[in-house]
XYZ file of C-alpha atoms in Angstrom:
504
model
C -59.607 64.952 3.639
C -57.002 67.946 3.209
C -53.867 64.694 4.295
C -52.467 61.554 2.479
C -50.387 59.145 3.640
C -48.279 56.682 1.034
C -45.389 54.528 1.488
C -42.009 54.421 -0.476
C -38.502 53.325 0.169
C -35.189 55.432 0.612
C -31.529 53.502 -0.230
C -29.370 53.927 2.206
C -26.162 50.947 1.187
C -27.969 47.950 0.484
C -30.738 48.715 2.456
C -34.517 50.497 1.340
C -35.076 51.969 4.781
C -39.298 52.754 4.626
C -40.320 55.990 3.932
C -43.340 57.635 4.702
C -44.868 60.804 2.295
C -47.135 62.505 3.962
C -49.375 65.797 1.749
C -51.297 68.040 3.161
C -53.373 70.630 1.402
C -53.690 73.887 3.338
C -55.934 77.461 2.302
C -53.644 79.945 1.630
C -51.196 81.136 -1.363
C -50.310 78.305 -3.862
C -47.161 76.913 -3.133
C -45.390 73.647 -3.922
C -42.902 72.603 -1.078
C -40.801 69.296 -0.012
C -39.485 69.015 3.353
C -37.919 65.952 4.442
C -34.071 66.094 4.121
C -34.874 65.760 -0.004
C -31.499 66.158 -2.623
C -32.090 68.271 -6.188
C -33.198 65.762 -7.653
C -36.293 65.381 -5.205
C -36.793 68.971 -4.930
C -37.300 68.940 -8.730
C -40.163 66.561 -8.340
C -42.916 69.018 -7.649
C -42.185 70.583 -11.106
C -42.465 67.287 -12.657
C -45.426 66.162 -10.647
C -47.325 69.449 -11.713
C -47.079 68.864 -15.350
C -48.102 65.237 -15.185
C -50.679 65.805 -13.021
C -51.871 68.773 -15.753
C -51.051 66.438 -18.307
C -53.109 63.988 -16.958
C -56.357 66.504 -16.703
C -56.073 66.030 -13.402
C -56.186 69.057 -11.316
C -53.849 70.705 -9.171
C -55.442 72.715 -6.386
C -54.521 76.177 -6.066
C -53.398 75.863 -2.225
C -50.579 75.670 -0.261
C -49.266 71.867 -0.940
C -46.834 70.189 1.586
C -44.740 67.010 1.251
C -43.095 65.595 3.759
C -40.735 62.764 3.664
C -40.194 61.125 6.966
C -38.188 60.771 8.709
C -36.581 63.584 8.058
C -32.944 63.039 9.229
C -32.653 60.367 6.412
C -31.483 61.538 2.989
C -34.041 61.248 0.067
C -32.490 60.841 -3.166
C -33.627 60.739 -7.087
C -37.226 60.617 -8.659
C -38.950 57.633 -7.300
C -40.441 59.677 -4.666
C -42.365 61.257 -7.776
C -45.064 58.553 -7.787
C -46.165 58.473 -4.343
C -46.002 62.612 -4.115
C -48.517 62.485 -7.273
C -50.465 60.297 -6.025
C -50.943 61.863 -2.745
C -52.026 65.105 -3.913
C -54.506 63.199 -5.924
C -55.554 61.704 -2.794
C -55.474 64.794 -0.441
C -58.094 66.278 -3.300
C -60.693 63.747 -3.332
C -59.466 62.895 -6.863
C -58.686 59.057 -6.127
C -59.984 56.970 -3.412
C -57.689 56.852 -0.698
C -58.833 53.760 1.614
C -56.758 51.124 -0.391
C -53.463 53.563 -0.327
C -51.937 52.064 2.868
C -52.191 48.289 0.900
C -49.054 49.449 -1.061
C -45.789 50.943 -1.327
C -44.221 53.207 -4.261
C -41.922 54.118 -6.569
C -41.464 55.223 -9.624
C -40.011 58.612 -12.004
C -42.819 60.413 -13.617
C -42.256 62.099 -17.170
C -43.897 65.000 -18.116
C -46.647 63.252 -19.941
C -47.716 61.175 -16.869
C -45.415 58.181 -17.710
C -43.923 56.217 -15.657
C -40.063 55.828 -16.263
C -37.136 53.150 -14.421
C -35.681 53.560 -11.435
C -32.660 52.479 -9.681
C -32.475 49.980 -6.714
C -36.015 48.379 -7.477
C -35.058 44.938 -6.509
C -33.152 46.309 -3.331
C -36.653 48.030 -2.312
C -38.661 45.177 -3.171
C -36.041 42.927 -1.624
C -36.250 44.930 1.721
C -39.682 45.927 1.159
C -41.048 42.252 0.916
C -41.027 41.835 5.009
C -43.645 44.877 4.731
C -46.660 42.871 4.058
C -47.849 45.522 1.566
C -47.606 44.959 -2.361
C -45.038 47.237 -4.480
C -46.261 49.178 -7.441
C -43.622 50.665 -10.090
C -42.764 51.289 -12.973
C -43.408 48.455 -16.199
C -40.052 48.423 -17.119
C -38.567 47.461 -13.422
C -41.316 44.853 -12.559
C -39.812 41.361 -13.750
C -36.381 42.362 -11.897
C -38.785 43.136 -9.174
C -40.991 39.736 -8.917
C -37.568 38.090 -8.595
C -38.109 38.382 -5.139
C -40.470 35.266 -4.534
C -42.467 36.509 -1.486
C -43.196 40.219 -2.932
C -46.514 41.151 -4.557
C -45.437 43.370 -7.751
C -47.715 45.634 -9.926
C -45.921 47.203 -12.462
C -47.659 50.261 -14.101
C -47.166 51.880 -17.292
C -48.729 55.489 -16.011
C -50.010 57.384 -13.837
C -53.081 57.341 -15.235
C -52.922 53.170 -15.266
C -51.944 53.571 -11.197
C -55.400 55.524 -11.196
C -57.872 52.983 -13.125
C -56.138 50.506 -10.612
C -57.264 52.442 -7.713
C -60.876 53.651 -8.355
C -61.317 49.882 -9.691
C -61.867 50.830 -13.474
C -58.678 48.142 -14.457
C -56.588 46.829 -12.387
C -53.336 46.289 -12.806
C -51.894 42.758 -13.235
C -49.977 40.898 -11.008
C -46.039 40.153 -11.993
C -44.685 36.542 -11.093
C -40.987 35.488 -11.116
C -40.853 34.201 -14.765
C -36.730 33.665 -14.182
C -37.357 30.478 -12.874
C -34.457 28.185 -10.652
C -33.162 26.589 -13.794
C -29.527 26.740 -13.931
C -28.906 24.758 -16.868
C -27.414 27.714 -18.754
C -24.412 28.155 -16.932
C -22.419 25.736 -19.042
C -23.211 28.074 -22.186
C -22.200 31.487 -19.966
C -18.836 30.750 -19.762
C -16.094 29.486 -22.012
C -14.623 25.872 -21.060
C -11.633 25.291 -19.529
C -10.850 22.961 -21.712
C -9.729 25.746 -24.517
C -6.565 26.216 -22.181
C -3.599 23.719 -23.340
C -1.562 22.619 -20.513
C -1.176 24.565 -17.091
C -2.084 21.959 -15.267
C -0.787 22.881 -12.374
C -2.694 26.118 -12.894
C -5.853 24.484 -13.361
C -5.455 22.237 -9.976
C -5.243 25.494 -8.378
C -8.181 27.193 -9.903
C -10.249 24.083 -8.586
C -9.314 24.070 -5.378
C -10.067 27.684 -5.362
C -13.742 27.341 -6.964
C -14.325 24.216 -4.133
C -13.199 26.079 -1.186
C -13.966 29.631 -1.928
C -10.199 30.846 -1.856
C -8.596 33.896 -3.773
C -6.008 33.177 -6.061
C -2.668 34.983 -7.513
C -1.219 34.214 -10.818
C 2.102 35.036 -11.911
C 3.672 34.503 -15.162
C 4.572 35.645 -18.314
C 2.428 37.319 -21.069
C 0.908 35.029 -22.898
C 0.843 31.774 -20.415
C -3.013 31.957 -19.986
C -3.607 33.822 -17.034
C -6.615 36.213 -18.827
C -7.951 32.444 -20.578
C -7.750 30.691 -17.042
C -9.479 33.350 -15.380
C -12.191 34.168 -17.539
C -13.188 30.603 -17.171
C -13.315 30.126 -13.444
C -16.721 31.184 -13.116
C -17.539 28.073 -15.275
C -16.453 25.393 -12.319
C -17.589 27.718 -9.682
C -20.834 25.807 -7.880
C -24.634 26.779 -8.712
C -25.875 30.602 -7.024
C -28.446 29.819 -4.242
C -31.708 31.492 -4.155
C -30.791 33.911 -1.310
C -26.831 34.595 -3.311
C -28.397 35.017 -6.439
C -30.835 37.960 -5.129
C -28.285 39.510 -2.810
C -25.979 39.679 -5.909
C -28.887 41.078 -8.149
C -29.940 43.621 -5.344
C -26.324 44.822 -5.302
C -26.748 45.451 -8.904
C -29.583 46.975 -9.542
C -28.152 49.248 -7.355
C -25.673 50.480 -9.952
C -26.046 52.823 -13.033
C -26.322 50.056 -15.371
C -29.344 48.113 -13.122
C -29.478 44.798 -13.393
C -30.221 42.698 -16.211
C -32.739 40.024 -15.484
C -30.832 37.798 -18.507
C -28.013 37.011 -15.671
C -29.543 35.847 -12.859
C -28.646 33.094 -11.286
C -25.490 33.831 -13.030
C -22.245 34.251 -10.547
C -20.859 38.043 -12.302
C -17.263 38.342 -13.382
C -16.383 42.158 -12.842
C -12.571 43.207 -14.342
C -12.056 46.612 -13.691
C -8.863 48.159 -15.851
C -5.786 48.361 -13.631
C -6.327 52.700 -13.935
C -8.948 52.380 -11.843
C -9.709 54.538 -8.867
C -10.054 53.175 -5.209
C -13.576 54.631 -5.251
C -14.188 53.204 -8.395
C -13.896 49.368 -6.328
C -15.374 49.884 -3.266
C -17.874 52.425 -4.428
C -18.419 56.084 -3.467
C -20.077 59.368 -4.109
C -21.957 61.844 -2.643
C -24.900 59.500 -2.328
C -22.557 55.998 -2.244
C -23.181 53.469 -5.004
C -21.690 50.183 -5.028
C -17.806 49.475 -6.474
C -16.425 46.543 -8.486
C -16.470 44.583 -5.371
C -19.889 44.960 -4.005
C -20.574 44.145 -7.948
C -18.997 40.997 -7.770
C -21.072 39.622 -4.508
C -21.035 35.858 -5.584
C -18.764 36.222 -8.268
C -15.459 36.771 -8.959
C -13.613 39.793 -8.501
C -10.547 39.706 -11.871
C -7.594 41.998 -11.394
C -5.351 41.624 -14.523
C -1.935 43.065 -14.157
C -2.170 43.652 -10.394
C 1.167 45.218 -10.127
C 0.083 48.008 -12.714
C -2.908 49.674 -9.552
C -1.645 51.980 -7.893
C -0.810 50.834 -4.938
C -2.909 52.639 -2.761
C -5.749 51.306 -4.748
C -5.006 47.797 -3.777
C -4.491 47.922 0.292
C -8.425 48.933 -0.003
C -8.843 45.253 -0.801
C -7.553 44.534 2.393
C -11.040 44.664 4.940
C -13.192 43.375 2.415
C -11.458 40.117 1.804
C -11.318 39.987 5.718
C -14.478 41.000 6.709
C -16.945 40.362 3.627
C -18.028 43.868 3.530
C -17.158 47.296 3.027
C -18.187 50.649 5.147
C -17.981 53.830 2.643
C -18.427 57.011 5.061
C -18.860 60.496 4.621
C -19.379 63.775 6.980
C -23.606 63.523 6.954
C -23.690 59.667 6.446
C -22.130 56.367 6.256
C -23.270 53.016 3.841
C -22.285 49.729 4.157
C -22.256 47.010 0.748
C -21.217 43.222 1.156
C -18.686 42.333 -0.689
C -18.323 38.516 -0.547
C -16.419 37.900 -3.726
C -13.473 35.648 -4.618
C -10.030 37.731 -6.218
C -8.470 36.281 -8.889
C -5.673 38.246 -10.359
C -2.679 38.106 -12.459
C 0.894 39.610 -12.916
C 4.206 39.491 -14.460
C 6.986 38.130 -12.855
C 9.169 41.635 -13.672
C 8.839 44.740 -15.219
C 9.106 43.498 -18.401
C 7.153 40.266 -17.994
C 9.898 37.834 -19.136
C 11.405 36.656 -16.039
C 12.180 32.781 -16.209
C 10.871 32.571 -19.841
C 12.865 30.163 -21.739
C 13.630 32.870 -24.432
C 15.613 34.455 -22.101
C 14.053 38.039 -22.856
C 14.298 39.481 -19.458
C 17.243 41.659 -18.753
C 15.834 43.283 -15.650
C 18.415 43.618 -12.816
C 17.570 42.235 -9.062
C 16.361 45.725 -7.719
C 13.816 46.182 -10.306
C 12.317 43.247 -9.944
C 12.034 43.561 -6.042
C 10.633 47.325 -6.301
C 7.750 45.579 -9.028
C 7.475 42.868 -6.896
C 7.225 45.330 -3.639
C 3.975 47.117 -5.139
C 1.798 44.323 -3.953
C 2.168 44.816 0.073
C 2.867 41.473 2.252
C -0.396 42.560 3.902
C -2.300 42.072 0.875
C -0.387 39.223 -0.280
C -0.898 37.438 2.885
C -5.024 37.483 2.542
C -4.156 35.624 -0.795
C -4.802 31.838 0.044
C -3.057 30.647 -3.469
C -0.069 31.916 -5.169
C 1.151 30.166 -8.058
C 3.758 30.410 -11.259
C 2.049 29.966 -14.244
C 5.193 28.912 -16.958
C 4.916 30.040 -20.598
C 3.611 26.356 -22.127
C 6.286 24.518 -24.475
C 5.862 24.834 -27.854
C 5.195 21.141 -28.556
C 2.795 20.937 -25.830
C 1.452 24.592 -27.792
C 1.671 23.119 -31.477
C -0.051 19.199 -30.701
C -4.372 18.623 -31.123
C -5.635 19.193 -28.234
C -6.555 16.334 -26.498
C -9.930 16.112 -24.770
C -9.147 16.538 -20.996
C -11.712 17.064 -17.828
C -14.227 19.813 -19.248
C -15.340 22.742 -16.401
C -18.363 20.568 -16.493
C -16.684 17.411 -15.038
C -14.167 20.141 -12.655
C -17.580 21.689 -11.521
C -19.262 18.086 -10.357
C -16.441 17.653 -8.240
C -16.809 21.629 -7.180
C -19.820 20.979 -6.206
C -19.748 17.843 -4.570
C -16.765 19.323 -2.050
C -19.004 22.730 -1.496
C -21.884 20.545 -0.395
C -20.015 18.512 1.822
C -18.503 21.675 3.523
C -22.155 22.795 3.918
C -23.189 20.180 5.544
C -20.156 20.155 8.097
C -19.863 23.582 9.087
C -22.032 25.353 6.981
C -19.965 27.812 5.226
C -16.685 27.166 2.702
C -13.564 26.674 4.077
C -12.364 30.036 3.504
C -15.200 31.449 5.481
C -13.608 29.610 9.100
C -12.980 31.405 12.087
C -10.211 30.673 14.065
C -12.550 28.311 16.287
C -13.713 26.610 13.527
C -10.376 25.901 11.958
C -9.335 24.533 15.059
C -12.420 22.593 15.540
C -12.400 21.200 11.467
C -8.487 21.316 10.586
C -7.414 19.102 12.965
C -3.390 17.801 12.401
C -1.641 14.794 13.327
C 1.945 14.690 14.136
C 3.689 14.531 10.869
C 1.077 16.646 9.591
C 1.958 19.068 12.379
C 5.461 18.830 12.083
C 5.879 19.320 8.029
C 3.472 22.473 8.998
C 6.229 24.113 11.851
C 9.230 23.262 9.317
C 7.542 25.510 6.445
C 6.552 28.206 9.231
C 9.703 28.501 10.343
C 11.621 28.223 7.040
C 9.538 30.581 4.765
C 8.576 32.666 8.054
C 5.173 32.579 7.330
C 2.535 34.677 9.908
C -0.336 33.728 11.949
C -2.526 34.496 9.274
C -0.815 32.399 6.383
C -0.388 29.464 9.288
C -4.704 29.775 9.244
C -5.091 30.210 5.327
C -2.813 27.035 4.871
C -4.931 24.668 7.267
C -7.925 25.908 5.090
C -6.608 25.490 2.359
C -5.892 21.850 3.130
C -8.965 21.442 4.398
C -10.506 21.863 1.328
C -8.166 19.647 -0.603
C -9.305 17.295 1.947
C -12.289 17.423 0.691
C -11.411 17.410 -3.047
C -10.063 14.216 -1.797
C -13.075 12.594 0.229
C -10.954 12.262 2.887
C -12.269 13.184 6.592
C -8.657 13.784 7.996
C -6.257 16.068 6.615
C -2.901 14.317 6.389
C 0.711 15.241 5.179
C -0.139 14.955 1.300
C -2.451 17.886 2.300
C -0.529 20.052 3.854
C 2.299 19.178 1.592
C 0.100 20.785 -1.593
C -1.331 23.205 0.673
C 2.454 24.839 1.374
C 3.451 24.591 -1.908
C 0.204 27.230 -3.248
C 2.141 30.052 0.032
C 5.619 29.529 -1.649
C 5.469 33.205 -3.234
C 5.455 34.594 -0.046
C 9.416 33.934 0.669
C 9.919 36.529 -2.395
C 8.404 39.124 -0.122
């Protein structure tokens, strides 16, 4: 039969919309041609197919070849359309049996030898692909990120020549299983304890209520206070990654030049871009758009250090995603959309030299410069930030003494944990995550309660938005506190983590 018919997967965002390559082998001059909407990269593939193919001792027929990738107003992109092109001609010749082709779907880059190299996006496909019904064959090295996706039959293939054996019966290719397992015993070795910081205590109040109700956080405070230590140990008290968080974070990944390594899963990423980088470079980009830093962080924690140092510009792109949970990245033939449910922490100085309020009196910067630093993070931005707090520089006898054993992020985490359940099992989502509805529904006041709330609205002239983010926010200290009400002590604590915004 002179036609073939294979299935493979596009990526289009986080998405693997199906794709279906179609060959036909007509009489006339030899010719090699892709149609289909295919980029360089895919037009390249027929002169990579022909030499495997040759390599192989397979033969390639000396007719008019045709490809087609449908449908063919959707972009194709890179070489995994390679492997089911290959294997098509095969097909369309009579060289491989073709009744079993329609059981699977493909990807994979072929080398000029015939082997099979990695690919980008293989656990997006197989994560979109797995609703298919049809198993996924690709490449070796991709096929244990791959089986992470529990419902997906995975065949991972070394060659072209192994893909063949498979088909005609000769060996068949094994099965891959998810060998990552559910244990999440490891996260107390990923992170360093909290414990290393000395004092802040105020600081580390914050970061808890932060981990238990999913809020973002500012810092501010003078070098050498902590800020770096206390964020790189968040992640520590932050609860366990679900099943269906832990793949939507790894799908995300894979999705990036580096892939993802199968080492972290079930591990909640920590991204910390430098403060030079680009707006593209955190909400992703490109001619064919890849994921940014905050897509990358999906689950984790998004760390920007020295958050008065981005350009501002940079920053107010922050401002949909930590609305909406996701980010739209369009351009003039197409459009992608990546979630970005991630949790900010960041840091800055008080001034432009850092020193402001530290007790060595360092800090000789006059009123107007510290209101034009101050003014590069926009009341917008700083509004969507549930907790602002002043991180001191730590006494030197407090500095200087043994550290005494305190609460571990293993004991901060139980109680983590303990508060995200019960928000789970009350409204299903965190606290931050609360619609207006909802907060009015879960956030209930009573009438001191209510009236401490109007006095700090009106004195610190807070908006609707901060009025919302401070009910959550007491909500979940609520909950830190196993209490079912939310009562003045609450909202007291609560007001106190929005004080920050008066300086705007």
């Amino acid at each position: 039969m002179p036609l073939a018919i294979l299935y493979s997967r596009a990526l289009s965002g986080i998405n693997a919309p199906l794709v279906t390559v179609e060959t036909h082998i007509a009489n006339g001059l030899p010719s090699f041609t892709i149609v289909g909407l295919p980029d360089t990269e895919v037009k390249e593939s027929k002169d990579r197919v022909r030499a495997a193919l040759q390599n192989a001792q397979f033969k390639i027929p000396p007719q008019r070849i045709t490809v087609n990738l449908a449908p063919a107003d959707l972009p194709k992109e890179s070489g995994r359309f390679d492997l089911p092109i290959a294997l098509g001609i095969l097909a369309a010749t009579g060289q491989i049996p073709d009744d079993r082709l329609d059981q699977y779907e493909w990807a994979g880059e072929l080398a000029l030898t015939g082997e099979l190299r990695p690919i980008h996006g293989a656990l997006a496909m197989t994560y979109n692909a797995s609703q298919s019904g049809r198993s996924f064959v690709l490449p070796q090295q991709n096929a244990a990120e791959a089986a992470l996706v529990n419902n997906a039959t995975i065949y991972g293939a070394q060659s072209l020549l192994q893909i063949c054996a498979h088909l005609t019966g000769q060996t068949p290719l094994p099965i891959y299983r998810n060998t990552a397992g559910n244990d999440t015993g490891s996260q107390d070795a990923s992170y360093p304890d909290l414990d290393d910081v000395k004092g802040q205590a105020h600081a580390k109040r914050a970061l808890e209520i932060a981990a238990a109700g999913g809020h973002s956080l500012l810092m501010i405070g003078p070098p050498g206070t902590g800020k770096s230590m206390l964020a790189a140990r968040f992640p520590g008290i932050l609860p366990p990654m679900t099943e269906s968080e832990a793949l939507e974070s790894a799908a995300i990944q894979s999705l990036s030049q580096g892939s993802f390594n199968i080492a972290n899963w079930k591990r909640r990423p920590f991204r910390a871009p430098h403060h030079t980088a680009s707006g593209i470079a955190l909400v992703g980009g490109g001619s064919q758009p890849r994921p940014g830093e905050i897509s990358l962080a999906m689950h984790g924690v998004l760390f920007l250090d020295e958050l008065a140092e981005f350009d501002r510009k940079v920053l107010e792109v922050l401002r949909e995603p930590l609305e909406s949970g996701k980010i739209t990245i369009s351009r003039a033939a197409r459009h992608a959309e990546f979630p970005a449910q991630f949790q900010l922490i960041a840091a800055m100085n008080p001034c432009p030299c850092g020193y402001l309020g530290h007790p060595s009196g360092k800090c000789h910067c006059t009123p107007d410069q510290i209101a034009r630093y101050r003014s590069r993070i926009s009341g917008p931005l700083l509004d969507r930030i549930d907790i602002q707090i002043e991180v001191p520089a730590v006494p030197q006898q407090e500095l200087m003494k043994q550290q005494i054993s305190g609460e571990n992020s293993s004991v901060i985490r139980q109680r983590v944990e303990k508060t995200h359940k019960r928000q789970l099992e009350r409204q299903g989502k965190t606290n931050s995550s609360l619609s207006v509805k909802e907060i009015d529904q879960h956030c209930a006041l009573d009438n001191t309660s209510e009236n401490l709330l109007k006095q700090a609205i009106n004195r610190l002239n807070l908006s609707a938005r901060a009025y919302h983010r401070i009910l959550k926010l007491a909500r979940t200290i609520a909950d830190l506190a196993g209490s079912e009400r939310i009562n003045s002590q609450h909202i007291a604590e609560a007001i106190q983590y929005r004080r920050l915004d008066k300086l705007q």
